[in-house]
């Protein structure tokens, strides 16, 4: 592994002319997602990761250069890797080995998962440590509860044999709580995956606030929880990320432009 962590991000050359238009757009959107995670205060220095799968049978994907802050990431600075963890770009940066384990496992078996996002937020880790997990206490909680999985903590995700258990636990769910670890979402687009993470994070924050109020709580009736899949499709036109994405990019352009470089 390359031990360099002090490389100047500005020295990374543009890849716009050396990749397909489809890959470039994925790079731009994924870089925007990294910046948005940072803008909302949901990064963890350099220690979490988002990925986007490159279309094709090889299951290659883009992931962050390890050692670069989320608000520094651009389309050109993302690293393309294969299912063995080999870098397919000329990059001085390595990738997070735990990030590779998690993301390669999911991209290998979920062709519908164009994007995978994983965070270590305080609220997300706190709920992941609560025995009952996510509770049906808010409207926000219903969307994750419609497609939620759990994965027990096995230590830092560095062992290849954990991949099979991670794949089995996720199944066809789009939300996952990694016990004692954090949150994970997958989606058919980067926009949907970001919105899924935003909603899951908000549900965790609301749960912690509700539990801290020292008052009896009113859970959402089970019948409503059971019908939320149909309701979610009607309200959000799928996950609804593409409705929010243009506004999020405008917000990013005002606060931290330069991701599409």
Tab-separated table of C-alpha atoms in Angstrom:
chain	number	residue	atom	x	y	z
A	1	UNK	CA	0.000	0.000	0.000
A	2	UNK	CA	1.166	3.491	-0.830
A	3	UNK	CA	1.768	5.376	2.434
A	4	UNK	CA	1.554	8.836	0.865
A	5	UNK	CA	-1.241	10.975	2.298
A	6	UNK	CA	0.127	14.457	1.641
A	7	UNK	CA	-0.197	14.544	-2.137
A	8	UNK	CA	-1.513	17.849	-3.464
A	9	UNK	CA	-5.016	17.169	-4.839
A	10	UNK	CA	-4.548	19.995	-7.344
A	11	UNK	CA	-1.919	17.927	-9.173
A	12	UNK	CA	-4.446	15.263	-10.226
A	13	UNK	CA	-4.962	15.669	-14.004
A	14	UNK	CA	-8.404	15.965	-15.557
A	15	UNK	CA	-9.890	12.681	-16.795
A	16	UNK	CA	-12.749	14.281	-18.718
A	17	UNK	CA	-11.285	13.506	-22.117
A	18	UNK	CA	-9.998	10.035	-21.259
A	19	UNK	CA	-13.217	8.322	-20.088
A	20	UNK	CA	-16.587	7.787	-21.711
A	21	UNK	CA	-19.291	10.427	-21.391
A	22	UNK	CA	-21.298	7.989	-19.262
A	23	UNK	CA	-18.438	7.410	-16.847
A	24	UNK	CA	-17.690	11.123	-16.674
A	25	UNK	CA	-21.274	11.902	-15.646
A	26	UNK	CA	-21.076	9.223	-12.950
A	27	UNK	CA	-17.838	10.801	-11.740
A	28	UNK	CA	-19.417	14.259	-11.593
A	29	UNK	CA	-22.474	13.035	-9.688
A	30	UNK	CA	-20.453	10.918	-7.261
A	31	UNK	CA	-18.044	13.783	-6.574
A	32	UNK	CA	-21.071	15.993	-5.927
A	33	UNK	CA	-22.422	13.409	-3.478
A	34	UNK	CA	-19.123	13.411	-1.568
A	35	UNK	CA	-19.212	17.197	-1.346
A	36	UNK	CA	-22.862	17.149	-0.241
A	37	UNK	CA	-22.119	14.614	2.495
A	38	UNK	CA	-19.414	16.986	3.756
A	39	UNK	CA	-21.647	20.037	3.362
A	40	UNK	CA	-24.280	18.421	5.592
A	41	UNK	CA	-21.663	17.462	8.196
A	42	UNK	CA	-22.024	13.723	7.655
A	43	UNK	CA	-18.469	12.883	6.709
A	44	UNK	CA	-15.986	11.298	9.121
A	45	UNK	CA	-12.711	12.875	8.046
A	46	UNK	CA	-11.489	10.396	5.385
A	47	UNK	CA	-12.959	7.226	6.889
A	48	UNK	CA	-16.232	6.551	5.089
A	49	UNK	CA	-16.941	5.936	1.438
A	50	UNK	CA	-19.380	6.242	-1.431
A	51	UNK	CA	-19.114	4.296	-4.670
A	52	UNK	CA	-20.708	4.162	-8.103
A	53	UNK	CA	-20.677	1.130	-10.398
A	54	UNK	CA	-19.409	1.529	-13.949
A	55	UNK	CA	-21.915	-0.126	-16.329
A	56	UNK	CA	-20.640	-3.407	-17.750
A	57	UNK	CA	-20.023	-7.006	-16.812
A	58	UNK	CA	-16.728	-6.294	-15.042
A	59	UNK	CA	-18.411	-4.731	-11.974
A	60	UNK	CA	-15.793	-1.988	-11.818
A	61	UNK	CA	-16.641	0.923	-9.556
A	62	UNK	CA	-15.513	4.403	-8.556
A	63	UNK	CA	-14.543	5.177	-4.975
A	64	UNK	CA	-12.784	7.957	-3.077
A	65	UNK	CA	-9.008	8.360	-2.991
A	66	UNK	CA	-7.948	7.436	0.554
A	67	UNK	CA	-6.467	10.445	2.286
A	68	UNK	CA	-8.507	13.102	0.504
A	69	UNK	CA	-11.178	15.005	2.412
A	70	UNK	CA	-14.706	14.731	1.070
A	71	UNK	CA	-14.910	18.434	0.248
A	72	UNK	CA	-11.769	18.091	-1.906
A	73	UNK	CA	-13.056	15.319	-4.130
A	74	UNK	CA	-13.636	16.018	-7.808
A	75	UNK	CA	-14.742	13.888	-10.730
A	76	UNK	CA	-11.139	13.399	-11.873
A	77	UNK	CA	-9.849	12.477	-8.422
A	78	UNK	CA	-12.114	9.439	-7.971
A	79	UNK	CA	-10.381	6.075	-8.348
A	80	UNK	CA	-11.689	3.304	-10.596
A	81	UNK	CA	-11.080	-0.204	-9.238
A	82	UNK	CA	-11.927	-3.766	-10.224
A	83	UNK	CA	-13.351	-6.555	-8.076
A	84	UNK	CA	-9.861	-7.514	-6.892
A	85	UNK	CA	-9.117	-4.001	-5.681
A	86	UNK	CA	-6.723	-3.153	-8.497
A	87	UNK	CA	-6.604	0.525	-9.436
A	88	UNK	CA	-7.477	0.991	-13.095
A	89	UNK	CA	-6.463	4.651	-13.165
A	90	UNK	CA	-3.033	6.160	-12.790
A	91	UNK	CA	-3.500	7.499	-9.253
A	92	UNK	CA	-1.044	8.201	-6.445
A	93	UNK	CA	-3.823	7.558	-3.957
A	94	UNK	CA	-4.821	4.196	-2.551
A	95	UNK	CA	-8.353	3.260	-1.554
A	96	UNK	CA	-9.714	2.477	1.889
A	97	UNK	CA	-9.354	-1.330	2.288
A	98	UNK	CA	-12.461	-1.600	4.479
A	99	UNK	CA	-14.342	0.479	1.948
A	100	UNK	CA	-13.265	-1.894	-0.797
A	101	UNK	CA	-14.525	-4.915	1.161
A	102	UNK	CA	-17.972	-3.424	1.695
A	103	UNK	CA	-18.495	-1.847	-1.704
A	104	UNK	CA	-17.025	-4.638	-3.814
A	105	UNK	CA	-19.243	-7.145	-2.010
A	106	UNK	CA	-22.405	-5.236	-2.872
A	107	UNK	CA	-21.473	-4.262	-6.424
A	108	UNK	CA	-20.577	-7.887	-7.176
A	109	UNK	CA	-24.112	-9.169	-6.559
A	110	UNK	CA	-26.480	-6.210	-6.863
A	111	UNK	CA	-26.607	-5.077	-10.490
A	112	UNK	CA	-29.426	-2.716	-9.508
A	113	UNK	CA	-27.144	-0.973	-6.987
A	114	UNK	CA	-25.609	1.700	-9.184
A	115	UNK	CA	-24.432	3.482	-6.033
A	116	UNK	CA	-23.551	2.483	-2.464
A	117	UNK	CA	-23.127	4.994	0.378
A	118	UNK	CA	-21.794	4.321	3.865
A	119	UNK	CA	-21.534	6.791	6.760
A	120	UNK	CA	-20.394	6.869	10.395
A	121	UNK	CA	-22.586	9.670	11.734
A	122	UNK	CA	-23.159	10.015	15.472
A	123	UNK	CA	-26.896	9.428	15.137
A	124	UNK	CA	-26.428	6.511	12.751
A	125	UNK	CA	-23.893	4.724	14.923
A	126	UNK	CA	-26.011	5.402	18.035
A	127	UNK	CA	-29.102	3.799	16.522
A	128	UNK	CA	-26.999	0.932	15.176
A	129	UNK	CA	-25.970	0.214	18.779
A	130	UNK	CA	-29.558	0.183	20.067
A	131	UNK	CA	-30.886	-3.350	20.352
A	132	UNK	CA	-34.215	-2.604	18.645
A	133	UNK	CA	-32.583	-0.723	15.801
A	134	UNK	CA	-34.695	1.747	13.853
A	135	UNK	CA	-38.132	2.316	15.353
A	136	UNK	CA	-41.330	3.382	13.589
A	137	UNK	CA	-41.523	6.752	15.328
A	138	UNK	CA	-41.566	9.199	12.434
A	139	UNK	CA	-42.711	9.524	8.861
A	140	UNK	CA	-39.021	9.590	7.912
A	141	UNK	CA	-38.493	6.178	9.501
A	142	UNK	CA	-41.117	4.526	7.297
A	143	UNK	CA	-39.150	4.802	4.067
A	144	UNK	CA	-36.108	2.896	5.402
A	145	UNK	CA	-38.331	0.438	7.276
A	146	UNK	CA	-39.916	-0.518	3.961
A	147	UNK	CA	-36.573	-1.990	2.809
A	148	UNK	CA	-34.269	-2.350	5.819
A	149	UNK	CA	-31.617	-4.951	6.634
A	150	UNK	CA	-29.111	-5.374	9.477
A	151	UNK	CA	-25.563	-6.719	9.524
A	152	UNK	CA	-23.884	-7.708	12.792
A	153	UNK	CA	-20.534	-6.172	13.654
A	154	UNK	CA	-17.511	-8.343	12.838
A	155	UNK	CA	-14.740	-5.823	13.457
A	156	UNK	CA	-13.171	-3.565	10.857
A	157	UNK	CA	-14.312	-4.864	7.463
A	158	UNK	CA	-11.004	-6.223	6.213
A	159	UNK	CA	-11.707	-9.958	5.896
A	160	UNK	CA	-12.762	-11.279	2.508
A	161	UNK	CA	-14.989	-13.919	4.081
A	162	UNK	CA	-17.280	-11.227	5.520
A	163	UNK	CA	-18.430	-10.356	2.019
A	164	UNK	CA	-20.746	-13.364	1.726
A	165	UNK	CA	-22.466	-12.560	5.023
A	166	UNK	CA	-22.808	-8.899	4.072
A	167	UNK	CA	-24.359	-9.887	0.744
A	168	UNK	CA	-26.758	-12.339	2.399
A	169	UNK	CA	-27.817	-9.853	5.081
A	170	UNK	CA	-28.464	-7.065	2.583
A	171	UNK	CA	-30.413	-9.286	0.185
A	172	UNK	CA	-32.578	-7.040	-1.968
A	173	UNK	CA	-32.934	-4.285	0.673
A	174	UNK	CA	-31.909	-0.721	-0.110
A	175	UNK	CA	-31.173	0.368	3.466
A	176	UNK	CA	-28.859	-1.329	5.934
A	177	UNK	CA	-27.858	-0.647	9.505
A	178	UNK	CA	-24.391	-1.994	10.224
A	179	UNK	CA	-24.515	-2.841	13.920
A	180	UNK	CA	-22.158	-0.750	16.108
A	181	UNK	CA	-20.814	0.780	12.900
A	182	UNK	CA	-23.095	3.027	10.865
A	183	UNK	CA	-25.528	3.341	7.979
A	184	UNK	CA	-25.558	2.123	4.391
A	185	UNK	CA	-27.850	2.803	1.434
A	186	UNK	CA	-27.972	1.564	-2.140
A	187	UNK	CA	-29.939	2.846	-5.095
A	188	UNK	CA	-30.412	2.738	-8.842
A	189	UNK	CA	-28.984	6.253	-9.145
A	190	UNK	CA	-26.561	8.369	-7.143
A	191	UNK	CA	-29.370	10.842	-6.492
A	192	UNK	CA	-31.677	8.158	-5.072
A	193	UNK	CA	-28.914	6.715	-2.910
A	194	UNK	CA	-28.087	10.139	-1.490
A	195	UNK	CA	-31.744	10.852	-0.724
A	196	UNK	CA	-32.052	7.435	0.919
A	197	UNK	CA	-29.098	8.206	3.167
A	198	UNK	CA	-30.480	11.649	3.959
A	199	UNK	CA	-33.822	10.160	5.052
A	200	UNK	CA	-32.240	7.316	7.043
A	201	UNK	CA	-29.975	9.785	8.817
A	202	UNK	CA	-32.923	12.058	9.648
A	203	UNK	CA	-34.910	9.089	10.992
A	204	UNK	CA	-32.022	8.216	13.312
A	205	UNK	CA	-31.686	11.806	14.512
A	206	UNK	CA	-35.413	12.037	15.233
A	207	UNK	CA	-35.376	8.715	17.090
A	208	UNK	CA	-32.582	9.846	19.397
A	209	UNK	CA	-34.363	13.128	20.101
A	210	UNK	CA	-37.656	11.344	20.780
A	211	UNK	CA	-36.041	8.835	23.134
A	212	UNK	CA	-34.316	11.610	25.052
A	213	UNK	CA	-37.571	13.435	25.817
A	214	UNK	CA	-38.486	11.298	28.861
A	215	UNK	CA	-42.120	11.102	27.739
A	216	UNK	CA	-44.264	8.197	26.484
A	217	UNK	CA	-43.851	7.701	22.750
A	218	UNK	CA	-46.514	7.096	20.104
A	219	UNK	CA	-45.336	4.445	17.627
A	220	UNK	CA	-46.729	4.431	14.101
A	221	UNK	CA	-49.359	1.664	13.804
A	222	UNK	CA	-48.148	-1.574	12.235
A	223	UNK	CA	-50.714	-1.390	9.451
A	224	UNK	CA	-49.246	1.861	8.197
A	225	UNK	CA	-45.748	0.411	8.291
A	226	UNK	CA	-46.964	-2.581	6.260
A	227	UNK	CA	-48.336	-0.394	3.464
A	228	UNK	CA	-45.459	2.078	3.263
A	229	UNK	CA	-43.860	0.508	0.183
A	230	UNK	CA	-46.850	1.440	-1.949
A	231	UNK	CA	-47.135	4.867	-0.335
A	232	UNK	CA	-43.444	5.589	-0.795
A	233	UNK	CA	-43.687	4.851	-4.515
A	234	UNK	CA	-46.631	7.238	-4.876
A	235	UNK	CA	-45.179	10.108	-2.854
A	236	UNK	CA	-41.602	10.074	-4.139
A	237	UNK	CA	-42.060	8.634	-7.661
A	238	UNK	CA	-39.648	5.844	-6.724
A	239	UNK	CA	-37.117	7.136	-4.235
A	240	UNK	CA	-37.438	10.671	-5.581
A	241	UNK	CA	-33.773	11.543	-5.644
A	242	UNK	CA	-33.913	13.006	-9.133
A	243	UNK	CA	-36.508	15.521	-7.950
A	244	UNK	CA	-34.207	16.857	-5.231
A	245	UNK	CA	-30.884	16.443	-7.057
A	246	UNK	CA	-30.932	19.617	-9.215
A	247	UNK	CA	-31.604	21.763	-6.149
A	248	UNK	CA	-28.860	20.004	-4.209
A	249	UNK	CA	-26.410	20.722	-7.017
A	250	UNK	CA	-27.422	24.379	-7.025
A	251	UNK	CA	-26.788	24.474	-3.279
A	252	UNK	CA	-23.415	22.857	-3.813
A	253	UNK	CA	-22.516	25.306	-6.576
A	254	UNK	CA	-23.180	28.151	-4.149
A	255	UNK	CA	-21.213	26.641	-1.257
A	256	UNK	CA	-18.477	24.366	-2.654
A	257	UNK	CA	-18.138	24.485	-6.448
A	258	UNK	CA	-15.476	22.710	-8.448
A	259	UNK	CA	-16.585	19.090	-8.089
A	260	UNK	CA	-17.060	18.680	-11.865
A	261	UNK	CA	-13.352	18.952	-12.606
